[in-house]
Tab-separated table of C-alpha atoms in Angstrom:
chain	number	residue	atom	x	y	z
E	1	MET	CA	-14.224	-79.328	8.379
E	2	THR	CA	-12.069	-79.144	11.472
E	3	LYS	CA	-10.494	-82.876	13.813
E	4	LEU	CA	-9.021	-82.120	17.103
E	5	TYR	CA	-8.039	-84.157	19.689
E	6	ILE	CA	-9.838	-83.741	23.157
E	7	GLN	CA	-8.544	-86.421	26.210
E	8	LEU	CA	-9.881	-86.740	29.595
E	9	SER	CA	-7.904	-87.731	32.312
E	10	ALA	CA	-8.666	-88.232	35.916
E	11	ALA	CA	-4.601	-87.411	36.885
E	12	LEU	CA	-3.535	-88.917	40.075
E	13	GLY	CA	-6.664	-89.183	41.401
E	14	PRO	CA	-8.606	-91.375	42.499
E	15	ALA	CA	-11.104	-94.713	41.395
E	16	GLU	CA	-13.618	-92.039	42.122
E	17	CYS	CA	-12.112	-89.315	38.953
E	18	GLU	CA	-12.014	-92.496	36.675
E	19	LEU	CA	-15.015	-92.696	37.004
E	20	ALA	CA	-16.068	-89.178	35.970
E	21	VAL	CA	-14.472	-89.736	33.261
E	22	GLN	CA	-16.709	-91.953	31.947
E	23	TYR	CA	-20.100	-90.270	33.283
E	24	THR	CA	-18.251	-86.932	31.678
E	25	PHE	CA	-16.915	-89.176	28.501
E	26	GLU	CA	-21.576	-90.338	28.102
E	27	GLN	CA	-22.223	-87.164	28.782
E	28	LEU	CA	-19.615	-84.991	26.179
E	29	THR	CA	-21.149	-87.903	23.853
E	30	LYS	CA	-24.403	-86.988	23.965
E	31	ASP	CA	-23.656	-83.111	24.338
E	32	ALA	CA	-21.505	-84.032	20.685
E	33	LYS	CA	-24.265	-85.396	19.381
E	34	SER	CA	-26.794	-82.374	19.669
E	35	ASN	CA	-23.481	-80.090	18.357
E	36	GLN	CA	-23.165	-82.030	15.079
E	37	ILE	CA	-19.975	-82.624	16.368
E	38	GLN	CA	-18.556	-86.249	15.411
E	39	LEU	CA	-16.776	-88.248	18.208
E	40	THR	CA	-13.464	-91.109	17.826
E	41	THR	CA	-12.948	-93.031	20.119
E	42	VAL	CA	-8.937	-92.806	19.481
E	43	GLU	CA	-7.032	-94.773	22.558
E	44	SER	CA	-8.768	-95.217	26.414
E	45	SER	CA	-7.391	-96.936	29.526
E	46	PRO	CA	-10.161	-98.563	31.435
E	47	THR	CA	-9.671	-99.777	34.606
E	48	ALA	CA	-12.848	-101.633	36.964
E	49	SER	CA	-13.753	-98.261	37.636
E	50	GLY	CA	-13.565	-96.333	34.974
E	51	TYR	CA	-11.027	-94.991	32.826
E	52	LEU	CA	-7.551	-93.887	33.681
E	53	SER	CA	-8.348	-91.829	30.235
E	54	MET	CA	-9.266	-91.188	27.311
E	55	LEU	CA	-8.197	-89.910	23.958
E	56	LEU	CA	-11.441	-88.794	20.724
E	57	LEU	CA	-11.109	-87.407	17.682
E	58	ALA	CA	-13.939	-84.746	17.809
E	59	GLU	CA	-14.827	-83.554	13.809
E	60	GLY	CA	-17.427	-80.773	12.852
E	61	GLU	CA	-18.082	-77.715	11.581
E	62	GLN	CA	-18.260	-75.798	14.782
E	63	VAL	CA	-15.812	-78.465	16.737
E	64	GLN	CA	-13.076	-75.685	18.170
E	65	ARG	CA	-16.060	-73.310	19.277
E	66	TRP	CA	-17.709	-76.328	21.137
E	67	ALA	CA	-14.505	-77.641	22.582
E	68	ASN	CA	-14.117	-74.742	24.242
E	69	THR	CA	-16.773	-74.775	26.472
E	70	TRP	CA	-15.542	-78.200	27.674
E	71	TYR	CA	-11.629	-77.350	28.247
E	72	GLY	CA	-10.715	-77.135	31.434
E	73	SER	CA	-11.648	-79.225	35.480
E	74	ILE	CA	-14.460	-80.860	35.035
E	75	GLN	CA	-16.155	-81.532	38.746
E	76	TRP	CA	-19.354	-84.225	39.690
E	77	THR	CA	-20.473	-84.412	43.254
E	78	PHE	CA	-21.730	-87.716	44.066
E	79	GLN	CA	-21.487	-90.156	47.078
E	80	SER	CA	-18.050	-92.932	46.490
E	81	PRO	CA	-20.065	-96.294	45.428
E	82	PHE	CA	-16.961	-97.554	46.533
E	83	ARG	CA	-16.427	-96.630	49.908
E	84	THR	CA	-19.735	-95.662	51.470
E	85	LYS	CA	-19.037	-93.736	54.580
E	86	HIS	CA	-16.082	-91.174	52.433
E	87	PRO	CA	-16.973	-88.045	53.841
E	88	ARG	CA	-15.902	-86.419	50.118
E	89	LYS	CA	-18.265	-85.667	47.314
E	90	ASN	CA	-16.495	-83.782	45.031
E	91	TRP	CA	-13.877	-84.959	42.055
E	92	PHE	CA	-12.550	-83.313	39.738
E	93	ILE	CA	-11.269	-84.990	35.962
E	94	GLY	CA	-8.992	-82.683	32.999
E	95	ILE	CA	-10.171	-81.396	29.888
E	96	THR	CA	-7.499	-80.339	27.778
E	97	GLY	CA	-7.242	-80.562	23.484
E	98	PHE	CA	-5.097	-80.922	20.921
E	99	ALA	CA	-4.852	-79.719	16.817
E	100	PRO	CA	-3.695	-82.352	14.944
E	101	PRO	CA	-0.078	-82.026	14.055
E	102	SER	CA	0.746	-79.989	10.977
E	103	GLU	CA	4.306	-82.345	11.011
E	104	LEU	CA	4.228	-85.929	10.725
E	105	PRO	CA	6.955	-88.742	11.168
E	106	THR	CA	7.533	-90.167	8.109
E	107	ASP	CA	6.657	-94.154	7.615
E	108	GLN	CA	10.248	-95.030	6.897
E	109	SER	CA	10.828	-93.977	10.996
E	110	ILE	CA	8.034	-96.157	12.592
E	111	VAL	CA	7.488	-100.128	12.454
E	112	TYR	CA	3.521	-100.731	11.134
E	113	GLN	CA	1.990	-104.698	11.878
E	114	ALA	CA	-1.227	-105.060	10.661
E	115	CYS	CA	-3.656	-106.714	13.469
E	116	ARG	CA	-7.111	-107.807	14.367
E	117	ALA	CA	-9.509	-104.986	15.654
E	118	SER	CA	-10.759	-105.519	19.105
E	119	GLY	CA	-12.860	-104.646	22.167
E	120	SER	CA	-16.291	-103.200	21.260
E	121	GLY	CA	-17.629	-100.981	18.320
E	122	GLY	CA	-20.231	-102.261	16.548
E	123	GLN	CA	-20.115	-101.951	12.883
E	124	HIS	CA	-17.440	-98.985	13.360
E	125	VAL	CA	-14.452	-102.126	14.379
E	126	ASN	CA	-12.334	-103.633	11.557
E	127	THR	CA	-12.873	-107.263	11.409
E	128	THR	CA	-10.590	-108.356	8.843
E	129	ASP	CA	-6.800	-106.313	9.597
E	130	SER	CA	-6.721	-103.551	8.850
E	131	ALA	CA	-5.916	-102.732	12.894
E	132	VAL	CA	-2.243	-101.541	12.650
E	133	HIS	CA	-0.198	-101.513	15.243
E	134	ALA	CA	3.000	-98.737	14.985
E	135	THR	CA	5.804	-98.350	17.130
E	136	HIS	CA	8.078	-94.782	16.370
E	137	VAL	CA	11.138	-96.588	15.971
E	138	ALA	CA	13.565	-93.491	17.670
E	139	SER	CA	10.754	-92.638	20.699
E	140	GLY	CA	9.283	-96.233	21.042
E	141	ILE	CA	6.072	-95.314	21.407
E	142	SER	CA	3.609	-97.346	20.216
E	143	VAL	CA	0.076	-97.175	18.924
E	144	LYS	CA	-2.816	-99.102	18.036
E	145	VAL	CA	-5.257	-97.960	15.462
E	146	MET	CA	-8.024	-99.546	14.590
E	147	THR	CA	-11.238	-95.901	14.509
E	148	GLU	CA	-10.541	-96.194	10.002
E	149	ARG	CA	-11.568	-99.208	7.062
E	150	SER	CA	-8.229	-99.324	5.814
E	151	GLN	CA	-5.222	-100.223	6.706
E	152	HIS	CA	-4.626	-96.494	4.844
E	153	ALA	CA	-6.128	-94.799	7.310
E	154	ASN	CA	-5.341	-96.481	9.971
E	155	LYS	CA	-1.680	-96.121	9.169
E	156	ARG	CA	-2.225	-92.443	9.001
E	157	ARG	CA	-3.719	-91.413	11.543
E	158	ALA	CA	-0.750	-93.822	13.251
E	159	ARG	CA	1.079	-91.690	11.977
E	160	GLU	CA	-1.080	-88.524	13.648
E	161	LEU	CA	-0.936	-90.455	17.311
E	162	ILE	CA	2.480	-90.621	17.247
E	163	ALA	CA	3.483	-86.467	16.255
E	164	LEU	CA	1.029	-86.010	18.622
E	165	LYS	CA	2.812	-87.541	21.986
E	166	LEU	CA	6.112	-87.220	20.784
E	167	LEU	CA	5.023	-83.515	20.910
E	168	GLN	CA	3.389	-83.937	24.332
E	169	LEU	CA	7.012	-85.781	24.788
E	170	ALA	CA	9.214	-82.751	24.218
E	171	GLU	CA	6.498	-80.568	26.576
E	172	ASN	CA	6.925	-82.877	29.810
E	173	ASN	CA	10.427	-82.747	28.207
E	174	GLN	CA	10.975	-78.818	29.059
E	175	ALA	CA	8.640	-78.534	31.989
E	176	ASP	CA	11.339	-81.519	34.044
E	177	GLN	CA	13.987	-79.291	32.627
E	178	LYS	CA	12.605	-76.311	34.080
E	179	THR	CA	11.716	-77.617	37.309
E	180	ALA	CA	14.844	-79.052	37.920
E	181	ARG	CA	16.993	-76.121	37.110
E	182	HIS	CA	14.056	-74.171	39.363
E	183	LEU	CA	15.038	-76.379	42.091
E	184	GLU	CA	18.589	-75.783	42.069
E	185	HIS	CA	18.179	-72.171	43.280
E	186	ALA	CA	17.432	-74.282	46.499
E	187	GLN	CA	19.405	-76.414	46.184
E	188	VAL	CA	23.126	-74.589	45.995
E	189	GLU	CA	25.767	-76.241	49.195
E	190	ARG	CA	26.811	-73.419	51.315
E	191	GLY	CA	30.301	-74.855	50.820
E	192	ASN	CA	32.700	-76.780	49.710
E	193	PRO	CA	33.596	-74.996	46.733
E	194	VAL	CA	34.841	-76.317	44.090
E	195	ARG	CA	36.533	-72.875	42.553
E	196	LYS	CA	36.777	-69.271	45.025
E	197	PHE	CA	36.872	-66.311	43.496
E	198	LYS	CA	36.973	-62.454	44.268
E	199	HIS	CA	36.198	-58.799	43.483
């Protein structure tokens, strides 16, 4: 069975975009069920309006083909329930996907702490201390995993999540460096040279 991580994000959008993330998750869940895709919420950042972001694990035989139909910008059209006289009615969120990392950090590089699962989830929420809080020592990246029934399985999922976040961190750093290099072209000072040459 193929696995993918799917991320829903309101990015820097207003409260209406956070609500659109919630609406999208509801539609995504219905569509996944009708396509025999199993969806599990791995991480979420809830707000008073909806969600800033959600990270989902999608599993199924045709999961990649199904997920491709959702990747990109999602537009919702509705009157803002937060600002009744606001003229804008179109709200956008983004959906991206990631394959599970091929290389995982070692258990020796992570500090684990058992904890009790919290939040809604019905029969799938652990009632024992099998949930795991994991911190990657070198980067300080921290995750809490409670989706699996055993502590061993939650530890592996935590390692996957940390590996994913390390990849994202590396990509963000590369993007920041590229932006910084680009800005350097516009920041050449015309005067006060530290060296002078003639040709």
